[in-house]
Structure formats: C-alpha cells, structure tokens
Coordinates of C-alpha atoms and ligand atoms in Angstrom, one line a residue:
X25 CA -75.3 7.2 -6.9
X26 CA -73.3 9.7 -5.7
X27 CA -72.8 13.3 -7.1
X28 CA -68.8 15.0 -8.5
X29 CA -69.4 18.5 -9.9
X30 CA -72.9 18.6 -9.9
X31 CA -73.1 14.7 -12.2
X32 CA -74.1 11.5 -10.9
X33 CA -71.7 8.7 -11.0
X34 CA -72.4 5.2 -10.7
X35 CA -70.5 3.0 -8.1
X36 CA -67.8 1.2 -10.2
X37 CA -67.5 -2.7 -9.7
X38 CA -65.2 -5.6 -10.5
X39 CA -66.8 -8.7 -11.0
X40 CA -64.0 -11.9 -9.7
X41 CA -64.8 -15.5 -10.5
X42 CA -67.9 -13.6 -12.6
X43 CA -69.1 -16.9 -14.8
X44 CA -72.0 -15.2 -17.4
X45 CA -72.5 -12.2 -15.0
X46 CA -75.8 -13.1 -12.9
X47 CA -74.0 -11.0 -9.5
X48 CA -73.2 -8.5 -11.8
X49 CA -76.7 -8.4 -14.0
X50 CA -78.2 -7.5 -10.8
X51 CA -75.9 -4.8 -9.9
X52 CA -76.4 -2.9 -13.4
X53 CA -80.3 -3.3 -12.8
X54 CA -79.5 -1.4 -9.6
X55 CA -77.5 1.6 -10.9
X56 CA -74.3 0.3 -11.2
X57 CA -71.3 0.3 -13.7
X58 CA -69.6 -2.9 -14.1
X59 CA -66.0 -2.0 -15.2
X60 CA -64.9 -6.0 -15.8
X61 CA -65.2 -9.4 -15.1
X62 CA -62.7 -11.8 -14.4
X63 CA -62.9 -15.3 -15.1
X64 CA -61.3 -18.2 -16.5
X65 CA -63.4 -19.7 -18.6
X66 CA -64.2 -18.0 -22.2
X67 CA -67.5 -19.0 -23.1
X68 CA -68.7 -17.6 -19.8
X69 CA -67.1 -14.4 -20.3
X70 CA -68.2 -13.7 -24.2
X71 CA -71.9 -14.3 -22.8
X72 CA -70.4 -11.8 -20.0
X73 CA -69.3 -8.7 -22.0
X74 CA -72.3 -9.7 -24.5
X75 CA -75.2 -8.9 -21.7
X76 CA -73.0 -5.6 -20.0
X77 CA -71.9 -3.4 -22.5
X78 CA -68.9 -1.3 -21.7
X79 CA -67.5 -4.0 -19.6
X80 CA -64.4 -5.4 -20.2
X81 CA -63.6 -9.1 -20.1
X82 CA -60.4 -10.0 -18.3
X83 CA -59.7 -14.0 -18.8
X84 CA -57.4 -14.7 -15.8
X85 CA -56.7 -17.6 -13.3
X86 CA -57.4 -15.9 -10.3
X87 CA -55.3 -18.0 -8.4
X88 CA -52.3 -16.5 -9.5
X89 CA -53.9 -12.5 -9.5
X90 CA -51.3 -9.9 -8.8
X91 CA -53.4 -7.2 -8.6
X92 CA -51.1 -4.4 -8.9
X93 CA -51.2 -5.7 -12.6
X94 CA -54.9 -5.5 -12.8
X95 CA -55.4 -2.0 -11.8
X96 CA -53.7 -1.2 -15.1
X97 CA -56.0 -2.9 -17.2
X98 CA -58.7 -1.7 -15.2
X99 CA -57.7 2.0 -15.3
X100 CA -60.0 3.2 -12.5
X101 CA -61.3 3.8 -9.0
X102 CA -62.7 0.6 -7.9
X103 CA -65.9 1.2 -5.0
X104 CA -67.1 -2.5 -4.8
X105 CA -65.1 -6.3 -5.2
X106 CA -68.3 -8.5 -6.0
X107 CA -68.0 -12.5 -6.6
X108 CA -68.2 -15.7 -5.8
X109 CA -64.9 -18.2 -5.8
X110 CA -65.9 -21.7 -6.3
X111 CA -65.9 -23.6 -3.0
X112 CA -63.1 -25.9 -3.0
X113 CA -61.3 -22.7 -2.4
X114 CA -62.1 -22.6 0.9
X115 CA -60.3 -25.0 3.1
X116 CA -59.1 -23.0 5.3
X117 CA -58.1 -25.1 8.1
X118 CA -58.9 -22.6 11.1
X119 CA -55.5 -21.9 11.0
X120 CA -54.2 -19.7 8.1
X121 CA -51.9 -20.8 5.7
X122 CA -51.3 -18.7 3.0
X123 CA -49.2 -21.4 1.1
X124 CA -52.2 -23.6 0.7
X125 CA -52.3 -24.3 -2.5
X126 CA -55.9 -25.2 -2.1
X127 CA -56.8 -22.0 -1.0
X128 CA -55.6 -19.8 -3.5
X129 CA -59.0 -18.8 -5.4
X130 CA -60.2 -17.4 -1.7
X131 CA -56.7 -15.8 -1.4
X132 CA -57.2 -14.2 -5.1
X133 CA -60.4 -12.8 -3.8
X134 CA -58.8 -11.6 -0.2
X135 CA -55.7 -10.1 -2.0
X136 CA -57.5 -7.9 -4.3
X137 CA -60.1 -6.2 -1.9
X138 CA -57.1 -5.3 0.3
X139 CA -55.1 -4.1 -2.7
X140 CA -58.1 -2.0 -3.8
X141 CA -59.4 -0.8 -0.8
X142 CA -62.9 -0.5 -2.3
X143 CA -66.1 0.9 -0.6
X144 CA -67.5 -2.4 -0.2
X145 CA -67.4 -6.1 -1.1
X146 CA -69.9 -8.6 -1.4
X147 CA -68.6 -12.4 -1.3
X148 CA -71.5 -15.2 -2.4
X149 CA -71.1 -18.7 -1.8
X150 CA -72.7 -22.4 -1.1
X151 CA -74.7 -22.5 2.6
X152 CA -72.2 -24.9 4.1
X153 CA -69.7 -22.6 3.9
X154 CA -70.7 -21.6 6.9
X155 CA -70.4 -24.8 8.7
X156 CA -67.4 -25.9 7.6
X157 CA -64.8 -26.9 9.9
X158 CA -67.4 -26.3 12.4
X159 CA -67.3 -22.7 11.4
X160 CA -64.2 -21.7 11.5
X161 CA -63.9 -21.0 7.7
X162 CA -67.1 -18.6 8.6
X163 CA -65.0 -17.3 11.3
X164 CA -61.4 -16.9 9.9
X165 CA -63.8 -15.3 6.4
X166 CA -64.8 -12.4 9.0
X167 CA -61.5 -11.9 10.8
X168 CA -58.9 -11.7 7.7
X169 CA -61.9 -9.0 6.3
X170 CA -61.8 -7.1 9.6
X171 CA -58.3 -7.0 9.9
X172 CA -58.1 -5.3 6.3
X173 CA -60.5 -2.5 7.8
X174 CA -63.8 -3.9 7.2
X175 CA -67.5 -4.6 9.2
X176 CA -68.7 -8.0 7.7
X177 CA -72.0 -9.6 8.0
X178 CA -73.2 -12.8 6.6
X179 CA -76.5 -13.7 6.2
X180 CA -77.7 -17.1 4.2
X181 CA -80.3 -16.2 2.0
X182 CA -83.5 -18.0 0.1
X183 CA -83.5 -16.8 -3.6
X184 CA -87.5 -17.3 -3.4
X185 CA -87.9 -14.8 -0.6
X186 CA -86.2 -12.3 -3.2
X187 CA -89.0 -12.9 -5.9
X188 CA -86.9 -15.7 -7.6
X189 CA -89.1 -18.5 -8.7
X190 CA -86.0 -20.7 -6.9
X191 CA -85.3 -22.1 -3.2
X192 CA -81.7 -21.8 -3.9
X193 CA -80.0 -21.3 -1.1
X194 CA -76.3 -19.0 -0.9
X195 CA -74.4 -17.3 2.0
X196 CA -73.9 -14.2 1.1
X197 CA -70.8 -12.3 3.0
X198 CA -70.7 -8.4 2.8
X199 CA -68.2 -5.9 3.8
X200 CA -68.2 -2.3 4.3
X201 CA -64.7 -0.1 4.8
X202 CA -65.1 0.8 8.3
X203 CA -67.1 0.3 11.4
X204 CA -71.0 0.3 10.3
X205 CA -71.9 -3.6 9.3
X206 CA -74.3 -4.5 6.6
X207 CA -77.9 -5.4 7.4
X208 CA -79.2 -7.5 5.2
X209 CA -82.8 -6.7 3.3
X210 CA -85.9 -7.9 4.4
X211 CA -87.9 -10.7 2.0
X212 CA -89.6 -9.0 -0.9
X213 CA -91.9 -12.1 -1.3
X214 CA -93.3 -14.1 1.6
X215 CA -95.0 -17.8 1.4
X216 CA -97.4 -16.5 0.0
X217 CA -96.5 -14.6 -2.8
X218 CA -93.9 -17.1 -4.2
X219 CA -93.2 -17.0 -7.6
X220 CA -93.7 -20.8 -9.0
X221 CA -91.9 -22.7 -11.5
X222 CA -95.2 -22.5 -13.7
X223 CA -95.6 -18.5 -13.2
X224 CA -92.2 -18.6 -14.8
X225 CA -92.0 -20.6 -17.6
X226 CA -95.5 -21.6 -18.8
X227 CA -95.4 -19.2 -21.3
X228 CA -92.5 -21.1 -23.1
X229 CA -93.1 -23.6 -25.6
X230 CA -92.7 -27.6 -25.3
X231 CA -90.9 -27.7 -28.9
X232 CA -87.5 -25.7 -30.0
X233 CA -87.4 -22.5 -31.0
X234 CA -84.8 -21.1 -33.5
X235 CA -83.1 -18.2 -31.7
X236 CA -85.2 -14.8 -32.0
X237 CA -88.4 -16.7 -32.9
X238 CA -91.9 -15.3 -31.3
X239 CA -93.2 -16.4 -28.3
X240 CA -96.6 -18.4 -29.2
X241 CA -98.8 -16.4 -26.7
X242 CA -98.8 -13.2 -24.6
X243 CA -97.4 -13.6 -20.9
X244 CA -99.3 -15.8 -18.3
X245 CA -98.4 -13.8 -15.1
X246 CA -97.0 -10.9 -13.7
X247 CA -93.5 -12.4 -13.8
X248 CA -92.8 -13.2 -17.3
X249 CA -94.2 -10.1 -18.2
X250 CA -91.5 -9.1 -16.3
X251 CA -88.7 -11.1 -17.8
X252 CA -89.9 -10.1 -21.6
X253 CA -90.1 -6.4 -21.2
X254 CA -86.9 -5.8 -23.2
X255 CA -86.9 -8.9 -25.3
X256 CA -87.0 -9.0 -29.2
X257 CA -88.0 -13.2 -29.2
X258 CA -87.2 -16.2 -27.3
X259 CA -83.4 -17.4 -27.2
X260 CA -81.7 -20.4 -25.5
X261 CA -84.7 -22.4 -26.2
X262 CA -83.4 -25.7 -27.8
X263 CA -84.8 -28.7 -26.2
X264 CA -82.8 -31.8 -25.2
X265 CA -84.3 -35.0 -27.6
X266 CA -84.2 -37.8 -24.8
X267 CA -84.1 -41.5 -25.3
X268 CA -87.6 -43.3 -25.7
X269 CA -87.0 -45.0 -22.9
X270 CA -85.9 -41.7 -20.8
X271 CA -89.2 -40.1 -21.9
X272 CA -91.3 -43.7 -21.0
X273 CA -90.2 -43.4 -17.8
X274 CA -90.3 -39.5 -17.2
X275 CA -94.1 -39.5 -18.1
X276 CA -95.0 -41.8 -15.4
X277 CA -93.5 -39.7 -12.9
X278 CA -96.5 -36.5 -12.1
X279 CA -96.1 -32.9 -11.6
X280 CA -93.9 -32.2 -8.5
X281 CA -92.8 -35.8 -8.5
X282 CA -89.7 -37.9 -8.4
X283 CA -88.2 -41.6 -8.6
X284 CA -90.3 -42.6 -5.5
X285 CA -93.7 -42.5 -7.6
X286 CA -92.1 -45.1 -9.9
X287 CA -92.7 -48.4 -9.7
X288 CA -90.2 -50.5 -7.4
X289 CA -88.2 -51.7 -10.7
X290 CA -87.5 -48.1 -11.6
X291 CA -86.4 -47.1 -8.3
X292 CA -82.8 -47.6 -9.3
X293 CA -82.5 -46.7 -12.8
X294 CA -80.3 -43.6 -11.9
X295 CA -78.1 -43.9 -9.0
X296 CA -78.5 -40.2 -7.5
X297 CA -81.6 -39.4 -5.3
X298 CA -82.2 -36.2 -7.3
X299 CA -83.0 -38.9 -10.0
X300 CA -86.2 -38.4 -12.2
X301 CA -87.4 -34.8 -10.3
X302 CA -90.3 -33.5 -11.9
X303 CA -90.1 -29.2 -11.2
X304 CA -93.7 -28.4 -9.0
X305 CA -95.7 -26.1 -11.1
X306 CA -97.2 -24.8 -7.7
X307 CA -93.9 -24.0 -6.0
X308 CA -90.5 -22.1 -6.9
X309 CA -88.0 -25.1 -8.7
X310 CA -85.7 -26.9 -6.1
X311 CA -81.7 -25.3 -7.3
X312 CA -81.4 -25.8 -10.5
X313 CA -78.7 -27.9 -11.4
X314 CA -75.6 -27.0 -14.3
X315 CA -77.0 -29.2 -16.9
X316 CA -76.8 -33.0 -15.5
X317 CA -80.1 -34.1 -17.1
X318 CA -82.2 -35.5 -13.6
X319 CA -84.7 -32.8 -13.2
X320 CA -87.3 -32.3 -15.8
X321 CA -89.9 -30.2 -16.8
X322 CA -93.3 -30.2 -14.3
X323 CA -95.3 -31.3 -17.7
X324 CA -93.2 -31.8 -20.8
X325 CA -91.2 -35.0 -20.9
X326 CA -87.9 -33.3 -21.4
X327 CA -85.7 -31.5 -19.1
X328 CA -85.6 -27.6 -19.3
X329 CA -84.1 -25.9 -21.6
X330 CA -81.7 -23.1 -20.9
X331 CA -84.4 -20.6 -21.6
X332 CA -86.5 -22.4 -19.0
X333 CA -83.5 -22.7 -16.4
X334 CA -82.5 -18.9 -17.2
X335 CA -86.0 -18.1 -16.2
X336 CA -85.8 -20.3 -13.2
X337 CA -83.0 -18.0 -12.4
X338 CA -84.3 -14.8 -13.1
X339 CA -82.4 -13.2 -15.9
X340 CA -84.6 -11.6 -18.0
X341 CA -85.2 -13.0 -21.6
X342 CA -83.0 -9.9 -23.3
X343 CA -79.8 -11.7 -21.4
X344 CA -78.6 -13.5 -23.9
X345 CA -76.2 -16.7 -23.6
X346 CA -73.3 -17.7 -26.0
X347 CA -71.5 -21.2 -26.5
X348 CA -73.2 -24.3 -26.7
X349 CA -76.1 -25.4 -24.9
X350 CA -74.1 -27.9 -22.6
X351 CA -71.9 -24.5 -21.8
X352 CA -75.5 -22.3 -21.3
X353 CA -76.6 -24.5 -18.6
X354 CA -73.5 -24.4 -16.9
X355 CA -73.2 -20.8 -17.1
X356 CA -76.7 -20.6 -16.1
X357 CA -76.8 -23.3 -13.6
X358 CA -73.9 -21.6 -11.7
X359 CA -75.0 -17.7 -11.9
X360 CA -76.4 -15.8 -8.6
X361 CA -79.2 -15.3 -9.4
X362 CA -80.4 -11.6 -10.6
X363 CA -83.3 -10.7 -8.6
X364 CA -81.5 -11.9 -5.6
X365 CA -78.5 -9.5 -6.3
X366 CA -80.2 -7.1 -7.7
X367 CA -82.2 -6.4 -3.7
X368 CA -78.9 -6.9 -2.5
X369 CA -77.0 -4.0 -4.6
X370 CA -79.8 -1.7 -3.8
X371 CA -79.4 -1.9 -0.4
X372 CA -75.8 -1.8 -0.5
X373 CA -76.1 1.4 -2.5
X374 CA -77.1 3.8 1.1
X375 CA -73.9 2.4 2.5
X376 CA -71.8 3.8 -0.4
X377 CA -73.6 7.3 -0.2
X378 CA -72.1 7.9 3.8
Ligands
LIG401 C1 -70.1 -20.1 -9.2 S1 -69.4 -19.5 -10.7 C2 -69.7 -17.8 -10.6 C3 -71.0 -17.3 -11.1 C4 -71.2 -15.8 -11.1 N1 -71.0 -15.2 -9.8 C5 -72.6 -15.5 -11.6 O1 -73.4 -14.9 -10.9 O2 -72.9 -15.7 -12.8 C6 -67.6 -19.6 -10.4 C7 -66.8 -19.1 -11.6 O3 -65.4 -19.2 -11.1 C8 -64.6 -19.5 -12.3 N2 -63.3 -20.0 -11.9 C9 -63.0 -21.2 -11.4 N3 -61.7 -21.3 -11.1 C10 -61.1 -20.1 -11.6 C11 -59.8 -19.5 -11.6 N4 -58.8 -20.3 -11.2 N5 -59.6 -18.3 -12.1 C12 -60.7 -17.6 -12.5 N6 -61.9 -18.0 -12.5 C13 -62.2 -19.2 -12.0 C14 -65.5 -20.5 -13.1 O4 -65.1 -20.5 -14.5 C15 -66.9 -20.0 -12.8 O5 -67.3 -19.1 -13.9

C-alpha cells in the first residue's frame, strides 16, 4: 500500500479474461482494489462483481479491446494488468504476426499493458506454454514485454506448495516497469504439510444442501476452519444424481483409485484415461477439471459438487457462485486458484512500494 497525503491507497487492478475472479480474489485478500473485470461470458462475471464489491463488470471480447476506450469506463490510474487469456491464444509462431487472427486474445492482453503502462503485470497460464514451439512462445512472451519497458520472469508453479489442497500446475509470467525482475515466493507448504483433498472437504456433506443451509458439524482441520471464517451456511452444494449403473461401478473403484482397479470388462467403459478417478483423501486432488463428470469423490459415489471443487480450489466458502451448476463448475474449474494468487500479490506488493 502506498501512502498520498498522509492516506493509504491500495494498488488498483484490472482483471482481463477474469472468469468468476479467483486471480482477482487473491489480490483483494492481499490489499488490493480490483477496479473491473473483463470477460466475455456473463454468468462468470455476475459471480465476478457478486464476490468483489465495488468492482465493475465490463463484458467485452477482448480480442477486439481498443483500450483507449476502456480507460474511459475505467476512470482511473491503472498499477497492475492481471489475467489469464485462454491458451489457444497463443500460437505465436516464433515469428510475430500481429494479423493472426489466432492470436488476438494474447494481443488483447499485450495491447492493454502497453497502453496503460501499469506498475506491474502478472500473466497466468497452462505449463506447456512454456514449451510450445520449443519455447519460442515463452521466448517471444518475454521479449514483446521487454520491449514495452518491462523485467519479466516466469516461474511454473504447484498450487499445493501454496497451501492449495490441489497439484495444479500454471506458469505464471510477471512483469515489473523497469529493470528489477520478479522473484518468485518460496513454497508456503512443503511435502509434508500438504493440505489433502480430505482436510478440505470432509466437513461437507454426502447429500444436497439448499443454499445457506448449516453445515452438519464444526470444521475437521485447520483449513476449513479457514475457508468458513466469513461464511453464513454452505452454498453451491447440490450434488449430481448419477445413473445406477455410474454409481455400481464408481463404488468398486477405492479411495485414490481409478479405471485400472476395475475389473478388465470395465476398463473401457469411458474412453479417456482420467476415466473413473477417485480424489486421494491423503493427498491434495489431481486439477480439478470444469465439470466433465470422470473424477469423483474419495468416498461418496458422486462426483463433487461445486462446493467441494471450490474448496478444492481454495475460495473460501463466503465466495459465492451464480448461474447454474453446469456454469459453477466451469467457472470454478477454470479460476486460479486464490491461495496461490493471493502469495503471489503479496509479494508483488514490495515491488510496487520502490
Ligand atoms: C481461464 S479463464 C480465466 C479464469 C480467471 N483468471 C480466474 O482466476 O477465475 C479464461 C476466461 O477467458 C474468457 N474469454 C475467452 N475468450 C474471451 C474473449 N474473446 N474476450 C473476453 N474474455 C474471453 C472466458 O470466458 C474465461 O472466463
């Protein structure tokens, strides 16, 4: 936080490609103020401005952003460009071409950071962005930033080394205006202080619960302790009724299991190998998926619900999602999650004090 006249203002940050708001959750957590976030999908944005109060919602393809047009609806001083375009926007061929249609999202992103100069920017993304084109995505990623005036680093990161009960794994690019680079936090939580799927969800019941309805028991561990602090009930927390058959063959498959401990006849009753996954109550979940129905529960004969999956991702229980529950996983499914950004925007916050 830095200090005008004698007050403390927060950092102010725009949110691109901002889904639900899991960047941007942990960014508030950490003392910032999220002006808006920009998206093209509505649902995600309603459960968006729902969870961050005084932040505006600005539906826009980002493909066609003129940003010069933005900064009026956005009426002030930007310090950090945080987000995460979706992946396809990056096929950069090692060679830039600006007319790429393919590439516009990326561009979107580029074009407003060097429009707004801000302090900072943070750019998330899948791990094998990094390898792409045998790197040279990575590599054109850091030169196009350095030639608008920034030090980039990149660093890919293990959600569960950040006290997410999660081995999601994201690249995380960040930028500072000038010549001092980013270094990147160290793990808050190592091997042996993982937080497991169980820590984080056993708490939360096998049936439905009608939104705001009480939890049936106090919390089980440090972590949902954690999660409830500011909640008034338990939301998101419809269950998906499977088949009879889906739940036959789901309750032959143990805790931590998957298609392999079925028998031989089973094996190819779903034609994806993530088929049939059983969550480890002993271990943080494998990535959580946006809702496709293969991994279930490490005991109930269901697959989680988007209570489950939102604690899976670490938003607290108070963050709240809208639309239907096909449209909370997704939302949920594809957030950073807030823990994760939440260590991140600390750290960033001693780079925006020099
Ligand atoms: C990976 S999600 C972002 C998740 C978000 N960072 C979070 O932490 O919750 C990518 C988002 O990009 C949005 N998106 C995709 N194409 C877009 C476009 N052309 N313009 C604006 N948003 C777009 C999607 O609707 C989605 O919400």
């Amino acid at each position: 936080m830095t200090r005008v006249n004698n007050v403390s203002v927060k950092p102010t940050v725009i949110d691109l490609f901002s889904g639900c708001g899991g960047l941007s959750k942990g960014f508030i957590d950490a003392g910032y103020e999220i002006v808006a976030g920009l998206d093209n999908w509505e649902d995600a944005l309603e459960t968006f401005v729902f969870n961050h109060p005084g932040a505006k919602k600005i539906k826009i393809d980002l493909a066609k952003v003129v940003p010069r047009e933005l900064e009026k609806k956005i009426g002030k001083r930007i310090d950090v460009v945080i987000g995460g375009p979706p992946c396809q926007g990056f096929s950069i061929s090692g060679k830039r071409n600006p007319d790429d249609p393919r590439n516009l999202l990326y561009r979107g992103f580029v074009k407003t950071v060097a429009y707004f100069k801000p302090k900072a920017f943070l750019l998330e993304n899948v791990p094998n962005l990094v390898s792409m084109n045998d790197g040279k995505v990575k590599d054109e990623i850091l030169r196009e930033f350095k030639n608008i005036g920034y030090a980039v680093n990149y660093k890919i990161l293990l959600a569960s080394d950040y006290g997410v009960p999660q081995n999601r794994r994201r690249v995380v690019f960040v930028g500072i205006r000038g010549e001092k680079g980013f270094e990147f936090p160290r793990a808050t939580n190592d091997n042996l202080n993982k937080v497991s799927s169980k820590m984080a969800i056993s708490d939360l019941p096998q049936q439905s619960v009608e939104d705001g309805g009480n939890y049936p028991s106090p919390p089980k561990s440090n972590y949902q302790e954690e999660m409830r602090k500011k909640s008034t009930g338990i939301f998101n927390h419809q269950i998906t009724i499977h088949t009879p058959r889906t739940i036959e063959i789901i309750s032959q498959v143990p805790d931590g299991g998957n298609y392999k401990n079925l028998s031989e006849d089973l094996h190819h009753t779903r034609k994806v190998n993530i088929a049939w996954t059983r969550l480890n109550s002993k271990l943080p979940s494998f990535t959580i998926d946006t809702g496709h129905n293969h991994h279930f529960h490490y005991c109930f004969n269901r697959v989680p619900t988007a209570r489950e999956s939102a604690r899976i991702q670490s938003f607290p229980d108070n963050f709240i999602f809208l639309g239907g529950k096909t449209s909370q996983l997704k939302q949920i499914g594809n957030a950073v999650p807030p823990r994760m950004a939440n260590v991140l925007a600390k750290e960033l916050l001693n780079y925006l004090k020099e």
